[in-house]
Amino acid sequence: MSKKNNTPLGIFTESIGLYFSNFDKFMKYMTFPVLGQLAGLLLVFLITYLYTKNLPPLIDKFSGLNNFNVLVLLSILITLPGLAIFVKAFWEYLVAYGAINSMFDNMQKSGRVYDFGAHTELIKRRTIPFIGLWFLFGIFSAVSFCPLFWIICGILAVYFVLVFQVFTFEPELSPVGCVKRSLALVKGHFASTFMLMALAGALTYIFIPQLFIKVFDLTGVNNFIAKGIIPVISELPMPDLTQYGVKSPTEYDIAIFTIKVFAAQILIQYTLPLRSILWSLWYRELGGSFSNPSAGVQTKKSSKKRPSEKLMEESHKKYGKKKLDRNILRRAAEKDDET
């Protein structure tokens, strides 16, 4: 890495370049994890809406439905397809946190990405520790909701920001070990790491979502979608806020708010690769396979095998000579050696 990229601003701009130079591939890779969640939720709400809307005439026609337990069981059964799609897409999104990091070495060499399946499989083969890491993340997130812990959790969030990079690049560590390693890497670089978090947050959580939402407002997209969901919102029970001295929102207001929330969430999730690239660059800068003169730290070139090489060895041990698996992993290893 060149010297200009040793600064947080250099890391930030390089991550943007790597993301947009492979934008089409990342869009394709993230489409099911992102839109699959939305499709699953919409399917659940749509089926529930139709079920509720047609329930009275169904009860009149089929007397057996006039039973609370039957109604609850039927409600669960009809929503299972949507929930299955949502859970599958959500899991793939979580896996992307590690898979995109695994592509980092290849991106550094060739400036492009390939064989998403091999990198995704690399994370899925470590499902149990990966779930353990997300479990720790969930506990931390739950604690951070308490106002009493906002400051300390905000500080710890900076120190723990590299946990998924550590998980990917140092597979010998446990989930707790990943947390400790991230803290050790960031220690002494808190201000720079915080600056990167602020830059990445401002770009991917605020600027990009608000830019698209503004475009949707100006082009009338929001109004068009709102007309389609207002009939559903009109069926929902709305609390009367006037008794608290607050003006109750109209159905249109709720529809527009819902659209903006979903649009922002979709755009934030689609920019996950940008954030993963950024933190992978920062991980390597703080403790990777090259020296960091600006920080006064010299690190030896890593002797660890590339992720795809490890994946190939593990695949041979576990699956022997299964043709499909072997060919996928062979392509990943061969492309690792491209210059």
CSV table of C-alpha atoms in Angstrom, one decimal:
chain,number,residue,atom,x,y,z
A,1,MET,CA,0.0,0.0,0.0
A,2,SER,CA,1.3,3.4,-0.8
A,3,LYS,CA,2.1,5.9,1.8
A,4,LYS,CA,-0.8,8.2,1.0
A,5,ASN,CA,-3.2,5.4,2.0
A,6,ASN,CA,-1.7,5.2,5.6
A,7,THR,CA,-4.0,8.0,6.7
A,8,PRO,CA,-7.7,7.5,7.6
A,9,LEU,CA,-8.7,9.7,4.7
A,10,GLY,CA,-6.5,7.6,2.4
A,11,ILE,CA,-8.0,4.4,3.6
A,12,PHE,CA,-11.5,5.9,3.2
A,13,THR,CA,-11.0,7.0,-0.4
A,14,GLU,CA,-9.3,3.7,-1.3
A,15,SER,CA,-12.2,1.7,0.1
A,16,ILE,CA,-14.6,3.8,-2.0
A,17,GLY,CA,-12.6,3.2,-5.1
A,18,LEU,CA,-12.5,-0.6,-4.6
A,19,TYR,CA,-16.2,-0.7,-3.9
A,20,PHE,CA,-17.3,1.3,-6.9
A,21,SER,CA,-14.8,-0.4,-9.2
A,22,ASN,CA,-16.6,-3.7,-8.4
A,23,PHE,CA,-20.0,-2.1,-7.9
A,24,ASP,CA,-21.9,-4.4,-10.3
A,25,LYS,CA,-20.5,-7.6,-8.7
A,26,PHE,CA,-21.3,-6.3,-5.2
A,27,MET,CA,-24.8,-5.3,-6.2
A,28,LYS,CA,-25.5,-8.8,-7.6
A,29,TYR,CA,-24.0,-10.5,-4.6
A,30,MET,CA,-26.0,-8.4,-2.1
A,31,THR,CA,-29.3,-8.5,-3.9
A,32,PHE,CA,-30.8,-11.6,-2.3
A,33,PRO,CA,-29.5,-10.9,1.2
A,34,VAL,CA,-30.9,-7.4,1.0
A,35,LEU,CA,-34.1,-7.6,-1.1
A,36,GLY,CA,-34.8,-11.1,0.1
A,37,GLN,CA,-35.4,-9.7,3.6
A,38,LEU,CA,-37.7,-7.1,2.2
A,39,ALA,CA,-39.5,-9.7,0.0
A,40,GLY,CA,-40.0,-12.0,3.0
A,41,LEU,CA,-41.4,-9.3,5.2
A,42,LEU,CA,-43.7,-8.0,2.5
A,43,LEU,CA,-45.0,-11.5,1.8
A,44,VAL,CA,-45.7,-12.0,5.5
A,45,PHE,CA,-47.6,-8.7,5.8
A,46,LEU,CA,-49.5,-9.3,2.5
A,47,ILE,CA,-50.6,-12.8,3.5
A,48,THR,CA,-51.6,-11.6,7.0
A,49,TYR,CA,-53.5,-8.6,5.5
A,50,LEU,CA,-55.5,-10.9,3.1
A,51,TYR,CA,-56.0,-13.4,5.8
A,52,THR,CA,-57.4,-10.8,8.3
A,53,LYS,CA,-59.5,-9.2,5.6
A,54,ASN,CA,-61.2,-12.4,4.5
A,55,LEU,CA,-61.3,-14.1,8.0
A,56,PRO,CA,-65.0,-13.2,8.8
A,57,PRO,CA,-66.5,-14.7,5.7
A,58,LEU,CA,-64.2,-17.7,6.0
A,59,ILE,CA,-65.4,-18.3,9.6
A,60,ASP,CA,-69.0,-18.1,8.3
A,61,LYS,CA,-68.3,-20.7,5.6
A,62,PHE,CA,-66.1,-23.0,7.7
A,63,SER,CA,-67.3,-23.3,11.3
A,64,GLY,CA,-64.2,-25.2,12.3
A,65,LEU,CA,-62.2,-21.9,12.0
A,66,ASN,CA,-64.2,-20.4,14.8
A,67,ASN,CA,-61.6,-21.6,17.3
A,68,PHE,CA,-58.7,-19.5,18.8
A,69,ASN,CA,-56.1,-22.3,18.6
A,70,VAL,CA,-57.0,-23.1,15.1
A,71,LEU,CA,-56.8,-19.4,14.0
A,72,VAL,CA,-53.4,-19.0,15.7
A,73,LEU,CA,-52.0,-22.2,14.1
A,74,LEU,CA,-53.3,-21.2,10.7
A,75,SER,CA,-51.8,-17.7,11.1
A,76,ILE,CA,-48.4,-19.3,11.8
A,77,LEU,CA,-48.6,-21.7,8.9
A,78,ILE,CA,-49.5,-19.1,6.3
A,79,THR,CA,-46.7,-16.8,7.3
A,80,LEU,CA,-44.0,-19.6,7.2
A,81,PRO,CA,-43.0,-19.1,3.5
A,82,GLY,CA,-42.4,-15.4,4.0
A,83,LEU,CA,-40.5,-16.0,7.3
A,84,ALA,CA,-38.4,-18.7,5.6
A,85,ILE,CA,-37.4,-16.3,2.9
A,86,PHE,CA,-36.6,-13.6,5.4
A,87,VAL,CA,-34.5,-15.8,7.7
A,88,LYS,CA,-32.5,-17.2,4.7
A,89,ALA,CA,-31.8,-13.7,3.3
A,90,PHE,CA,-30.9,-12.4,6.8
A,91,TRP,CA,-28.4,-15.2,7.4
A,92,GLU,CA,-26.8,-14.6,4.0
A,93,TYR,CA,-26.5,-11.0,4.9
A,94,LEU,CA,-24.8,-11.8,8.2
A,95,VAL,CA,-22.4,-14.2,6.3
A,96,ALA,CA,-21.5,-11.4,3.9
A,97,TYR,CA,-19.8,-9.6,6.9
A,98,GLY,CA,-17.1,-12.3,6.7
A,99,ALA,CA,-17.2,-13.3,3.1
A,100,ILE,CA,-16.5,-9.9,1.7
A,101,ASN,CA,-13.5,-9.7,4.1
A,102,SER,CA,-12.2,-12.9,2.7
A,103,MET,CA,-12.2,-11.3,-0.8
A,104,PHE,CA,-9.9,-8.6,0.4
A,105,ASP,CA,-6.5,-10.2,-0.5
A,106,ASN,CA,-7.7,-10.9,-4.1
A,107,MET,CA,-9.0,-7.3,-4.4
A,108,GLN,CA,-5.7,-5.9,-3.3
A,109,LYS,CA,-3.8,-7.9,-5.9
A,110,SER,CA,-6.1,-7.6,-8.9
A,111,GLY,CA,-8.6,-4.8,-7.9
A,112,ARG,CA,-11.5,-7.1,-8.6
A,113,VAL,CA,-13.5,-9.8,-7.0
A,114,TYR,CA,-14.6,-13.3,-8.1
A,115,ASP,CA,-15.9,-16.7,-6.8
A,116,PHE,CA,-18.2,-15.3,-4.2
A,117,GLY,CA,-19.4,-18.8,-3.5
A,118,ALA,CA,-15.9,-20.0,-2.4
A,119,HIS,CA,-15.5,-17.0,0.0
A,120,THR,CA,-19.0,-17.5,1.3
A,121,GLU,CA,-18.4,-21.1,1.9
A,122,LEU,CA,-15.3,-20.2,3.9
A,123,ILE,CA,-17.4,-18.5,6.5
A,124,LYS,CA,-20.2,-21.0,6.5
A,125,ARG,CA,-17.7,-23.8,7.3
A,126,ARG,CA,-17.2,-21.9,10.6
A,127,THR,CA,-20.9,-21.5,11.4
A,128,ILE,CA,-20.8,-22.2,15.1
A,129,PRO,CA,-18.0,-19.7,16.0
A,130,PHE,CA,-19.6,-17.2,13.6
A,131,ILE,CA,-22.9,-17.5,15.4
A,132,GLY,CA,-21.0,-17.1,18.7
A,133,LEU,CA,-19.5,-13.9,17.5
A,134,TRP,CA,-22.9,-12.6,16.5
A,135,PHE,CA,-24.3,-13.7,19.9
A,136,LEU,CA,-21.6,-11.5,21.6
A,137,PHE,CA,-22.5,-8.7,19.2
A,138,GLY,CA,-26.2,-9.1,20.1
A,139,ILE,CA,-25.5,-8.9,23.8
A,140,PHE,CA,-23.4,-5.8,23.3
A,141,SER,CA,-26.1,-4.2,21.2
A,142,ALA,CA,-28.8,-5.0,23.8
A,143,VAL,CA,-26.7,-3.3,26.6
A,144,SER,CA,-26.0,-0.3,24.4
A,145,PHE,CA,-29.8,0.5,24.2
A,146,CYS,CA,-29.7,1.5,27.9
A,147,PRO,CA,-28.9,5.2,28.1
A,148,LEU,CA,-26.7,4.7,31.2
A,149,PHE,CA,-24.2,2.8,29.0
A,150,TRP,CA,-24.3,4.9,25.9
A,151,ILE,CA,-20.9,6.6,26.5
A,152,ILE,CA,-19.0,3.5,27.5
A,153,CYS,CA,-20.6,1.4,24.7
A,154,GLY,CA,-19.8,4.1,22.2
A,155,ILE,CA,-16.2,3.9,23.2
A,156,LEU,CA,-16.1,0.1,23.1
A,157,ALA,CA,-17.7,0.1,19.7
A,158,VAL,CA,-14.6,1.8,18.3
A,159,TYR,CA,-12.4,-0.8,19.9
A,160,PHE,CA,-14.5,-3.7,18.7
A,161,VAL,CA,-15.0,-2.5,15.1
A,162,LEU,CA,-12.5,-5.0,13.6
A,163,VAL,CA,-14.0,-8.2,15.2
A,164,PHE,CA,-15.3,-9.5,11.8
A,165,GLN,CA,-12.0,-8.8,10.1
A,166,VAL,CA,-10.2,-10.7,12.9
A,167,PHE,CA,-12.7,-13.5,12.6
A,168,THR,CA,-12.0,-13.9,8.9
A,169,PHE,CA,-8.2,-13.3,8.8
A,170,GLU,CA,-7.3,-15.1,12.1
A,171,PRO,CA,-9.5,-18.2,12.1
A,172,GLU,CA,-7.7,-19.8,15.0
A,173,LEU,CA,-9.2,-17.3,17.4
A,174,SER,CA,-12.4,-17.9,19.3
A,175,PRO,CA,-15.3,-15.3,19.3
A,176,VAL,CA,-14.0,-13.9,22.6
A,177,GLY,CA,-10.4,-13.9,21.2
A,178,CYS,CA,-11.6,-11.9,18.2
A,179,VAL,CA,-13.0,-9.3,20.5
A,180,LYS,CA,-9.7,-9.1,22.4
A,181,ARG,CA,-7.7,-9.0,19.2
A,182,SER,CA,-9.7,-6.1,17.8
A,183,LEU,CA,-9.3,-4.2,21.0
A,184,ALA,CA,-5.5,-4.8,20.9
A,185,LEU,CA,-5.3,-3.6,17.2
A,186,VAL,CA,-7.2,-0.4,17.8
A,187,LYS,CA,-5.4,0.4,21.1
A,188,GLY,CA,-3.3,3.4,20.4
A,189,HIS,CA,-5.3,4.2,17.2
A,190,PHE,CA,-8.6,5.2,18.8
A,191,ALA,CA,-8.8,8.7,17.3
A,192,SER,CA,-8.0,7.5,13.7
A,193,THR,CA,-10.4,4.6,14.1
A,194,PHE,CA,-13.1,6.9,15.3
A,195,MET,CA,-12.5,9.2,12.4
A,196,LEU,CA,-12.9,6.3,10.0
A,197,MET,CA,-16.2,5.3,11.7
A,198,ALA,CA,-17.5,8.9,11.4
A,199,LEU,CA,-16.6,9.1,7.7
A,200,ALA,CA,-18.0,5.7,6.9
A,201,GLY,CA,-21.2,6.4,9.0
A,202,ALA,CA,-21.7,9.8,7.4
A,203,LEU,CA,-21.4,8.4,3.9
A,204,THR,CA,-23.3,5.1,4.1
A,205,TYR,CA,-25.8,5.8,6.9
A,206,ILE,CA,-26.7,9.4,6.1
A,207,PHE,CA,-25.5,10.9,2.8
A,208,ILE,CA,-26.2,8.0,0.4
A,209,PRO,CA,-29.6,7.1,1.9
A,210,GLN,CA,-30.8,10.7,2.2
A,211,LEU,CA,-29.6,11.4,-1.4
A,212,PHE,CA,-31.7,8.6,-2.8
A,213,ILE,CA,-34.7,9.5,-0.6
A,214,LYS,CA,-34.5,13.1,-1.9
A,215,VAL,CA,-34.4,11.9,-5.5
A,216,PHE,CA,-37.4,9.7,-4.8
A,217,ASP,CA,-39.3,12.7,-3.4
A,218,LEU,CA,-38.5,14.9,-6.4
A,219,THR,CA,-39.4,12.2,-8.9
A,220,GLY,CA,-42.7,11.2,-7.2
A,221,VAL,CA,-41.6,7.7,-6.4
A,222,ASN,CA,-42.5,8.0,-2.8
A,223,ASN,CA,-46.0,9.2,-3.6
A,224,PHE,CA,-46.5,6.4,-6.1
A,225,ILE,CA,-45.5,3.7,-3.6
A,226,ALA,CA,-47.5,5.4,-0.8
A,227,LYS,CA,-50.7,5.1,-2.7
A,228,GLY,CA,-50.2,1.3,-2.8
A,229,ILE,CA,-49.6,0.8,0.9
A,230,ILE,CA,-52.2,3.3,2.3
A,231,PRO,CA,-55.0,0.7,2.0
A,232,VAL,CA,-53.0,-1.7,4.2
A,233,ILE,CA,-52.2,1.1,6.7
A,234,SER,CA,-55.9,2.0,6.9
A,235,GLU,CA,-56.6,-1.4,8.3
A,236,LEU,CA,-54.2,-1.0,11.2
A,237,PRO,CA,-55.3,0.3,14.6
A,238,MET,CA,-54.0,3.8,15.0
A,239,PRO,CA,-53.6,5.3,18.5
A,240,ASP,CA,-55.2,8.6,19.2
A,241,LEU,CA,-52.2,10.9,20.1
A,242,THR,CA,-54.3,14.1,20.5
A,243,GLN,CA,-55.0,13.3,24.1
A,244,TYR,CA,-51.3,13.7,24.7
A,245,GLY,CA,-51.2,17.0,22.9
A,246,VAL,CA,-49.5,15.5,19.8
A,247,LYS,CA,-51.0,15.7,16.3
A,248,SER,CA,-51.9,12.3,15.1
A,249,PRO,CA,-50.1,11.4,11.8
A,250,THR,CA,-52.2,10.8,8.8
A,251,GLU,CA,-52.2,7.5,6.9
A,252,TYR,CA,-50.2,9.3,4.2
A,253,ASP,CA,-47.6,10.5,6.7
A,254,ILE,CA,-47.2,6.9,8.0
A,255,ALA,CA,-46.9,5.5,4.5
A,256,ILE,CA,-44.2,8.1,3.6
A,257,PHE,CA,-42.3,7.4,6.8
A,258,THR,CA,-42.4,3.7,6.3
A,259,ILE,CA,-41.1,4.1,2.7
A,260,LYS,CA,-38.2,6.3,3.8
A,261,VAL,CA,-37.2,3.9,6.6
A,262,PHE,CA,-37.2,0.8,4.3
A,263,ALA,CA,-35.4,2.8,1.5
A,264,ALA,CA,-32.7,3.9,4.0
A,265,GLN,CA,-32.3,0.4,5.4
A,266,ILE,CA,-31.9,-1.1,1.9
A,267,LEU,CA,-29.3,1.4,0.9
A,268,ILE,CA,-27.4,1.0,4.1
A,269,GLN,CA,-27.3,-2.8,3.6
A,270,TYR,CA,-26.2,-2.5,0.0
A,271,THR,CA,-23.2,-0.5,1.1
A,272,LEU,CA,-22.0,-3.2,3.5
A,273,PRO,CA,-19.2,-4.2,1.1
A,274,LEU,CA,-17.8,-0.6,1.2
A,275,ARG,CA,-17.7,-0.7,5.0
A,276,SER,CA,-16.2,-4.2,5.0
A,277,ILE,CA,-13.5,-3.2,2.5
A,278,LEU,CA,-12.7,-0.1,4.6
A,279,TRP,CA,-12.3,-2.1,7.9
A,280,SER,CA,-10.3,-4.8,6.1
A,281,LEU,CA,-7.9,-2.1,4.9
A,282,TRP,CA,-7.7,-0.6,8.4
A,283,TYR,CA,-7.1,-4.1,9.9
A,284,ARG,CA,-4.2,-4.7,7.5
A,285,GLU,CA,-2.9,-1.2,8.2
A,286,LEU,CA,-2.8,-1.8,12.0
A,287,GLY,CA,-1.6,-5.4,12.1
A,288,GLY,CA,-1.5,-7.0,8.7
A,289,SER,CA,1.2,-8.2,6.3
A,290,PHE,CA,2.9,-4.9,5.6
A,291,SER,CA,4.7,-2.3,7.6
A,292,ASN,CA,3.0,0.8,9.1
A,293,PRO,CA,5.8,3.4,9.2
A,294,SER,CA,3.4,6.2,10.1
A,295,ALA,CA,2.4,4.5,13.3
A,296,GLY,CA,5.9,3.4,14.1
A,297,VAL,CA,5.0,-0.3,13.8
A,298,GLN,CA,6.7,-2.8,11.6
A,299,THR,CA,4.8,-6.1,10.9
A,300,LYS,CA,6.2,-9.1,9.1
A,301,LYS,CA,4.7,-10.4,6.0
A,302,SER,CA,2.1,-13.0,7.0
A,303,SER,CA,3.1,-16.6,6.4
A,304,LYS,CA,-0.6,-17.7,6.7
A,305,LYS,CA,-2.1,-19.4,3.7
A,306,ARG,CA,-4.7,-17.5,1.7
A,307,PRO,CA,-8.4,-18.1,2.6
A,308,SER,CA,-9.1,-20.0,-0.6
A,309,GLU,CA,-6.1,-22.3,0.0
A,310,LYS,CA,-7.3,-23.2,3.4
A,311,LEU,CA,-10.7,-23.7,2.0
A,312,MET,CA,-9.4,-26.1,-0.6
A,313,GLU,CA,-7.5,-28.2,2.0
A,314,GLU,CA,-10.5,-28.4,4.3
A,315,SER,CA,-12.7,-29.3,1.4
A,316,HIS,CA,-10.4,-32.2,0.4
A,317,LYS,CA,-10.3,-33.5,3.9
A,318,LYS,CA,-14.0,-33.3,4.4
A,319,TYR,CA,-15.3,-34.1,0.9
A,320,GLY,CA,-12.5,-36.0,-0.8
A,321,LYS,CA,-12.8,-35.7,-4.5
A,322,LYS,CA,-16.4,-34.4,-5.0
A,323,LYS,CA,-16.2,-32.8,-8.4
A,324,LEU,CA,-18.4,-29.7,-7.9
A,325,ASP,CA,-16.8,-28.6,-4.7
A,326,ARG,CA,-13.3,-29.3,-5.9
A,327,ASN,CA,-13.8,-27.3,-9.1
A,328,ILE,CA,-15.2,-24.3,-7.4
A,329,LEU,CA,-12.3,-24.2,-4.9
A,330,ARG,CA,-9.7,-24.9,-7.7
A,331,ARG,CA,-10.9,-21.8,-9.5
A,332,ALA,CA,-10.5,-19.7,-6.4
A,333,ALA,CA,-7.0,-21.0,-5.8
A,334,GLU,CA,-5.9,-20.5,-9.4
A,335,LYS,CA,-7.2,-16.9,-9.4
A,336,ASP,CA,-5.4,-16.2,-6.1
A,337,ASP,CA,-2.2,-16.7,-8.2
A,338,GLU,CA,-3.1,-14.3,-10.9
A,339,THR,CA,-1.1,-11.1,-11.0
